[in-house]
Amino acid sequence: MILKEAIRLFSEKGFRGVTTRELAASIGVSEPVLYQHFPNKKDLYTAILEASKDEYYVEALERLRALGEGADDEAFFRHLAESMIEWHQQKPELVRLKMFSSMEGHEQMQEFHDKQAKPFLEVIVGYIEKRQREGAFAAVDPLTAAFVFAGAIANYCQSTIVFRSPLCAGIGQVEMVNLSVGLFLNGIRKG
């Protein structure tokens, strides 16, 4: 309950915009009780980082790793896109929290990003490198290619889920996944 409320408050006001007194009051406890669980806000933030790697996150990563063992490019990138969209739909508060933390220059932001994104990027880069060795993909920088694909999906997620942009209202999830996977694979596959 403490983590859930902390995520909600931090996503609305930023890490620096929430006091421990305010957090304790929103939970219905005193500050000393809050400090029994988390001695300071940094420890609370660290706990949020750890909790963000929940069951869905772990399952999505394991499925991507399993798909990475094969050579079904559409299935691999489709799963990645669908997982990213679903995670954003389930965790919009964490996305806003990451944005606030980044804007505030929070010292643990890099750790948060690395713990969330790095495992996925490593799998994507590894898959692209493998497909390049097999002669299926063009000789492009694998990390850049991973960022191109993931960035397009992340931008879609932020625009539709976090910002609720009317510009994106007509772009459905299935359409976005299909077009992103198709365009990406048409661009990276050897002709």
PDB file of C-alpha atoms in Angstrom:
ATOM      1  CA  MET A   1       0.000   0.000   0.000  1.00  0.00           C
ATOM      2  CA  ILE A   2       2.854   2.389   0.783  1.00  0.00           C
ATOM      3  CA  LEU A   3       4.526   1.789  -2.586  1.00  0.00           C
ATOM      4  CA  LYS A   4       1.296   2.157  -4.525  1.00  0.00           C
ATOM      5  CA  GLU A   5       0.483   5.462  -2.848  1.00  0.00           C
ATOM      6  CA  ALA A   6       4.062   6.697  -3.225  1.00  0.00           C
ATOM      7  CA  ILE A   7       3.992   5.918  -6.946  1.00  0.00           C
ATOM      8  CA  ARG A   8       0.682   7.758  -7.289  1.00  0.00           C
ATOM      9  CA  LEU A   9       1.916  10.854  -5.448  1.00  0.00           C
ATOM     10  CA  PHE A  10       5.349  10.936  -7.085  1.00  0.00           C
ATOM     11  CA  SER A  11       3.748  10.559 -10.529  1.00  0.00           C
ATOM     12  CA  GLU A  12       1.512  13.557  -9.807  1.00  0.00           C
ATOM     13  CA  LYS A  13       3.986  15.880  -8.077  1.00  0.00           C
ATOM     14  CA  GLY A  14       7.443  14.503  -8.663  1.00  0.00           C
ATOM     15  CA  PHE A  15       9.884  13.088  -6.149  1.00  0.00           C
ATOM     16  CA  ARG A  16      10.821  16.488  -4.770  1.00  0.00           C
ATOM     17  CA  GLY A  17       7.217  17.682  -4.737  1.00  0.00           C
ATOM     18  CA  VAL A  18       6.077  15.115  -2.158  1.00  0.00           C
ATOM     19  CA  THR A  19       7.044  15.323   1.488  1.00  0.00           C
ATOM     20  CA  THR A  20       7.202  12.321   3.787  1.00  0.00           C
ATOM     21  CA  ARG A  21       4.554  14.040   5.910  1.00  0.00           C
ATOM     22  CA  GLU A  22       2.238  14.256   2.901  1.00  0.00           C
ATOM     23  CA  LEU A  23       2.901  10.628   1.966  1.00  0.00           C
ATOM     24  CA  ALA A  24       2.290   9.403   5.515  1.00  0.00           C
ATOM     25  CA  ALA A  25      -0.965  11.381   5.719  1.00  0.00           C
ATOM     26  CA  SER A  26      -2.221   9.992   2.406  1.00  0.00           C
ATOM     27  CA  ILE A  27      -1.589   6.459   3.671  1.00  0.00           C
ATOM     28  CA  GLY A  28      -3.167   7.211   7.035  1.00  0.00           C
ATOM     29  CA  VAL A  29      -0.078   6.725   9.205  1.00  0.00           C
ATOM     30  CA  SER A  30       2.339   8.992  11.024  1.00  0.00           C
ATOM     31  CA  GLU A  31       5.789   9.850   9.690  1.00  0.00           C
ATOM     32  CA  PRO A  32       7.486   7.674  12.358  1.00  0.00           C
ATOM     33  CA  VAL A  33       5.448   4.698  11.164  1.00  0.00           C
ATOM     34  CA  LEU A  34       6.431   5.444   7.567  1.00  0.00           C
ATOM     35  CA  TYR A  35      10.102   5.653   8.643  1.00  0.00           C
ATOM     36  CA  GLN A  36       9.831   2.180  10.175  1.00  0.00           C
ATOM     37  CA  HIS A  37       9.269   0.838   6.657  1.00  0.00           C
ATOM     38  CA  PHE A  38      11.475   3.265   4.745  1.00  0.00           C
ATOM     39  CA  PRO A  39      14.063   5.306   6.667  1.00  0.00           C
ATOM     40  CA  ASN A  40      14.124   7.961   3.920  1.00  0.00           C
ATOM     41  CA  LYS A  41      12.674   8.856   0.516  1.00  0.00           C
ATOM     42  CA  LYS A  42      15.684   7.389  -1.274  1.00  0.00           C
ATOM     43  CA  ASP A  43      14.985   3.961   0.247  1.00  0.00           C
ATOM     44  CA  LEU A  44      11.350   4.313  -0.759  1.00  0.00           C
ATOM     45  CA  TYR A  45      12.373   5.188  -4.307  1.00  0.00           C
ATOM     46  CA  THR A  46      14.687   2.166  -4.414  1.00  0.00           C
ATOM     47  CA  ALA A  47      11.788  -0.047  -3.326  1.00  0.00           C
ATOM     48  CA  ILE A  48       9.680   1.394  -6.136  1.00  0.00           C
ATOM     49  CA  LEU A  49      12.429   0.490  -8.585  1.00  0.00           C
ATOM     50  CA  GLU A  50      12.504  -3.085  -7.371  1.00  0.00           C
ATOM     51  CA  ALA A  51       8.717  -3.404  -7.383  1.00  0.00           C
ATOM     52  CA  SER A  52       8.526  -2.124 -10.960  1.00  0.00           C
ATOM     53  CA  LYS A  53       9.967  -5.428 -12.155  1.00  0.00           C
ATOM     54  CA  ASP A  54       6.730  -7.235 -11.428  1.00  0.00           C
ATOM     55  CA  GLU A  55       5.407 -10.549 -12.725  1.00  0.00           C
ATOM     56  CA  TYR A  56       4.206  -9.075 -16.032  1.00  0.00           C
ATOM     57  CA  TYR A  57       7.579  -7.446 -16.678  1.00  0.00           C
ATOM     58  CA  VAL A  58       9.464 -10.678 -15.949  1.00  0.00           C
ATOM     59  CA  GLU A  59       7.126 -12.783 -18.111  1.00  0.00           C
ATOM     60  CA  ALA A  60       7.343 -10.344 -21.037  1.00  0.00           C
ATOM     61  CA  LEU A  61      11.139 -10.354 -20.845  1.00  0.00           C
ATOM     62  CA  GLU A  62      11.331 -14.161 -20.635  1.00  0.00           C
ATOM     63  CA  ARG A  63       8.965 -14.542 -23.609  1.00  0.00           C
ATOM     64  CA  LEU A  64      11.096 -12.093 -25.614  1.00  0.00           C
ATOM     65  CA  ARG A  65      14.221 -14.079 -24.729  1.00  0.00           C
ATOM     66  CA  ALA A  66      12.522 -17.296 -25.851  1.00  0.00           C
ATOM     67  CA  LEU A  67      11.421 -15.709 -29.132  1.00  0.00           C
ATOM     68  CA  GLY A  68      14.970 -14.422 -29.564  1.00  0.00           C
ATOM     69  CA  GLU A  69      16.226 -17.998 -29.748  1.00  0.00           C
ATOM     70  CA  GLY A  70      14.310 -18.491 -32.992  1.00  0.00           C
ATOM     71  CA  ALA A  71      14.219 -16.597 -36.262  1.00  0.00           C
ATOM     72  CA  ASP A  72      10.605 -15.419 -36.448  1.00  0.00           C
ATOM     73  CA  ASP A  73      11.236 -11.705 -36.832  1.00  0.00           C
ATOM     74  CA  GLU A  74       7.558 -10.743 -36.906  1.00  0.00           C
ATOM     75  CA  ALA A  75       6.786 -12.673 -33.718  1.00  0.00           C
ATOM     76  CA  PHE A  76       9.801 -11.213 -31.915  1.00  0.00           C
ATOM     77  CA  PHE A  77       9.090  -7.569 -32.728  1.00  0.00           C
ATOM     78  CA  ARG A  78       5.329  -7.967 -32.433  1.00  0.00           C
ATOM     79  CA  HIS A  79       5.720  -9.358 -28.905  1.00  0.00           C
ATOM     80  CA  LEU A  80       8.074  -6.536 -28.014  1.00  0.00           C
ATOM     81  CA  ALA A  81       5.665  -3.858 -29.272  1.00  0.00           C
ATOM     82  CA  GLU A  82       2.599  -5.445 -27.670  1.00  0.00           C
ATOM     83  CA  SER A  83       4.428  -5.897 -24.358  1.00  0.00           C
ATOM     84  CA  MET A  84       5.594  -2.297 -24.308  1.00  0.00           C
ATOM     85  CA  ILE A  85       2.084  -1.017 -25.004  1.00  0.00           C
ATOM     86  CA  GLU A  86       0.517  -3.268 -22.388  1.00  0.00           C
ATOM     87  CA  TRP A  87       3.126  -2.280 -19.775  1.00  0.00           C
ATOM     88  CA  HIS A  88       2.414   1.409 -20.403  1.00  0.00           C
ATOM     89  CA  GLN A  89      -1.327   0.727 -20.138  1.00  0.00           C
ATOM     90  CA  GLN A  90      -0.855  -1.084 -16.831  1.00  0.00           C
ATOM     91  CA  LYS A  91       1.751   1.314 -15.388  1.00  0.00           C
ATOM     92  CA  PRO A  92       1.031   4.886 -16.509  1.00  0.00           C
ATOM     93  CA  GLU A  93       2.001   6.154 -13.051  1.00  0.00           C
ATOM     94  CA  LEU A  94       5.471   4.638 -13.372  1.00  0.00           C
ATOM     95  CA  VAL A  95       5.911   6.290 -16.755  1.00  0.00           C
ATOM     96  CA  ARG A  96       4.981   9.674 -15.293  1.00  0.00           C
ATOM     97  CA  LEU A  97       7.228   8.989 -12.295  1.00  0.00           C
ATOM     98  CA  LYS A  98      10.150   8.313 -14.649  1.00  0.00           C
ATOM     99  CA  MET A  99       9.440  11.532 -16.519  1.00  0.00           C
ATOM    100  CA  PHE A 100       9.304  13.583 -13.308  1.00  0.00           C
ATOM    101  CA  SER A 101      12.471  11.946 -12.040  1.00  0.00           C
ATOM    102  CA  SER A 102      14.275  12.712 -15.248  1.00  0.00           C
ATOM    103  CA  MET A 103      13.174  16.354 -15.265  1.00  0.00           C
ATOM    104  CA  GLU A 104      14.171  16.729 -11.618  1.00  0.00           C
ATOM    105  CA  GLY A 105      17.564  15.174 -12.286  1.00  0.00           C
ATOM    106  CA  HIS A 106      16.918  12.526  -9.636  1.00  0.00           C
ATOM    107  CA  GLU A 107      20.134  10.701  -8.812  1.00  0.00           C
ATOM    108  CA  GLN A 108      18.500   7.277  -9.143  1.00  0.00           C
ATOM    109  CA  MET A 109      16.843   7.963 -12.493  1.00  0.00           C
ATOM    110  CA  GLN A 110      19.635   6.306 -14.434  1.00  0.00           C
ATOM    111  CA  GLU A 111      19.380   3.250 -12.197  1.00  0.00           C
ATOM    112  CA  PHE A 112      15.613   3.153 -12.703  1.00  0.00           C
ATOM    113  CA  HIS A 113      15.982   3.404 -16.472  1.00  0.00           C
ATOM    114  CA  ASP A 114      18.740   0.797 -16.578  1.00  0.00           C
ATOM    115  CA  LYS A 115      16.775  -1.664 -14.481  1.00  0.00           C
ATOM    116  CA  GLN A 116      13.698  -1.223 -16.671  1.00  0.00           C
ATOM    117  CA  ALA A 117      15.086  -0.831 -20.166  1.00  0.00           C
ATOM    118  CA  LYS A 118      18.543  -2.382 -20.228  1.00  0.00           C
ATOM    119  CA  PRO A 119      17.458  -6.051 -20.004  1.00  0.00           C
ATOM    120  CA  PHE A 120      15.055  -5.564 -22.917  1.00  0.00           C
ATOM    121  CA  LEU A 121      17.612  -3.624 -24.971  1.00  0.00           C
ATOM    122  CA  GLU A 122      20.185  -6.373 -24.423  1.00  0.00           C
ATOM    123  CA  VAL A 123      17.774  -8.990 -25.760  1.00  0.00           C
ATOM    124  CA  ILE A 124      16.788  -6.830 -28.751  1.00  0.00           C
ATOM    125  CA  VAL A 125      20.408  -6.011 -29.601  1.00  0.00           C
ATOM    126  CA  GLY A 126      21.338  -9.680 -29.227  1.00  0.00           C
ATOM    127  CA  TYR A 127      18.536 -10.719 -31.564  1.00  0.00           C
ATOM    128  CA  ILE A 128      19.501  -8.148 -34.197  1.00  0.00           C
ATOM    129  CA  GLU A 129      23.168  -9.226 -33.979  1.00  0.00           C
ATOM    130  CA  LYS A 130      22.163 -12.865 -34.326  1.00  0.00           C
ATOM    131  CA  ARG A 131      20.020 -12.149 -37.382  1.00  0.00           C
ATOM    132  CA  GLN A 132      22.879 -10.120 -38.882  1.00  0.00           C
ATOM    133  CA  ARG A 133      25.268 -13.075 -38.423  1.00  0.00           C
ATOM    134  CA  GLU A 134      22.665 -15.283 -40.109  1.00  0.00           C
ATOM    135  CA  GLY A 135      22.591 -12.870 -43.058  1.00  0.00           C
ATOM    136  CA  ALA A 136      18.956 -11.861 -42.585  1.00  0.00           C
ATOM    137  CA  PHE A 137      19.493  -8.276 -41.390  1.00  0.00           C
ATOM    138  CA  ALA A 138      21.522  -5.469 -42.929  1.00  0.00           C
ATOM    139  CA  ALA A 139      24.744  -4.258 -41.334  1.00  0.00           C
ATOM    140  CA  VAL A 140      23.389  -1.493 -39.118  1.00  0.00           C
ATOM    141  CA  ASP A 141      24.327  -0.626 -35.571  1.00  0.00           C
ATOM    142  CA  PRO A 142      22.180  -3.036 -33.488  1.00  0.00           C
ATOM    143  CA  LEU A 143      21.752  -0.636 -30.550  1.00  0.00           C
ATOM    144  CA  THR A 144      20.636   2.185 -32.821  1.00  0.00           C
ATOM    145  CA  ALA A 145      18.192  -0.139 -34.572  1.00  0.00           C
ATOM    146  CA  ALA A 146      16.819  -1.285 -31.209  1.00  0.00           C
ATOM    147  CA  PHE A 147      16.292   2.338 -30.182  1.00  0.00           C
ATOM    148  CA  VAL A 148      14.578   3.126 -33.483  1.00  0.00           C
ATOM    149  CA  PHE A 149      12.009   0.386 -32.978  1.00  0.00           C
ATOM    150  CA  ALA A 150      11.512   0.762 -29.227  1.00  0.00           C
ATOM    151  CA  GLY A 151      11.470   4.552 -29.522  1.00  0.00           C
ATOM    152  CA  ALA A 152       8.609   4.516 -31.999  1.00  0.00           C
ATOM    153  CA  ILE A 153       6.532   2.296 -29.732  1.00  0.00           C
ATOM    154  CA  ALA A 154       7.451   4.280 -26.600  1.00  0.00           C
ATOM    155  CA  ASN A 155       6.454   7.537 -28.306  1.00  0.00           C
ATOM    156  CA  TYR A 156       3.121   6.004 -29.298  1.00  0.00           C
ATOM    157  CA  CYS A 157       2.575   4.837 -25.725  1.00  0.00           C
ATOM    158  CA  GLN A 158       3.393   8.200 -24.217  1.00  0.00           C
ATOM    159  CA  SER A 159       1.254  10.067 -26.749  1.00  0.00           C
ATOM    160  CA  THR A 160      -1.803   7.838 -26.399  1.00  0.00           C
ATOM    161  CA  ILE A 161      -1.624   6.658 -22.783  1.00  0.00           C
ATOM    162  CA  VAL A 162       0.205   9.329 -20.821  1.00  0.00           C
ATOM    163  CA  PHE A 163      -0.612  12.504 -22.774  1.00  0.00           C
ATOM    164  CA  ARG A 164      -3.871  11.261 -24.348  1.00  0.00           C
ATOM    165  CA  SER A 165      -3.068  13.276 -27.464  1.00  0.00           C
ATOM    166  CA  PRO A 166      -6.033  13.824 -29.785  1.00  0.00           C
ATOM    167  CA  LEU A 167      -3.570  13.577 -32.689  1.00  0.00           C
ATOM    168  CA  CYS A 168      -3.185   9.865 -31.917  1.00  0.00           C
ATOM    169  CA  ALA A 169      -6.835   9.124 -31.163  1.00  0.00           C
ATOM    170  CA  GLY A 170      -7.384   7.463 -34.532  1.00  0.00           C
ATOM    171  CA  ILE A 171      -4.330   5.204 -34.347  1.00  0.00           C
ATOM    172  CA  GLY A 172      -5.301   1.874 -32.844  1.00  0.00           C
ATOM    173  CA  GLN A 173      -2.929  -0.431 -31.027  1.00  0.00           C
ATOM    174  CA  VAL A 174      -3.131  -3.208 -33.620  1.00  0.00           C
ATOM    175  CA  GLU A 175      -2.537  -0.746 -36.458  1.00  0.00           C
ATOM    176  CA  MET A 176       0.474   0.736 -34.654  1.00  0.00           C
ATOM    177  CA  VAL A 177       2.005  -2.667 -33.953  1.00  0.00           C
ATOM    178  CA  ASN A 178       1.459  -3.936 -37.494  1.00  0.00           C
ATOM    179  CA  LEU A 179       2.821  -0.808 -39.162  1.00  0.00           C
ATOM    180  CA  SER A 180       5.806  -0.463 -36.805  1.00  0.00           C
ATOM    181  CA  VAL A 181       6.841  -4.103 -37.206  1.00  0.00           C
ATOM    182  CA  GLY A 182       6.344  -3.997 -40.979  1.00  0.00           C
ATOM    183  CA  LEU A 183       8.243  -0.747 -41.539  1.00  0.00           C
ATOM    184  CA  PHE A 184      11.069  -1.758 -39.242  1.00  0.00           C
ATOM    185  CA  LEU A 185      11.566  -5.192 -40.764  1.00  0.00           C
ATOM    186  CA  ASN A 186      11.304  -3.836 -44.317  1.00  0.00           C
ATOM    187  CA  GLY A 187      14.061  -1.403 -43.447  1.00  0.00           C
ATOM    188  CA  ILE A 188      16.447  -3.764 -41.661  1.00  0.00           C
ATOM    189  CA  ARG A 189      16.099  -6.960 -43.694  1.00  0.00           C
ATOM    190  CA  LYS A 190      18.544  -7.594 -46.474  1.00  0.00           C
ATOM    191  CA  GLY A 191      16.857  -7.171 -49.860  1.00  0.00           C
TER     192      GLY A 191
END
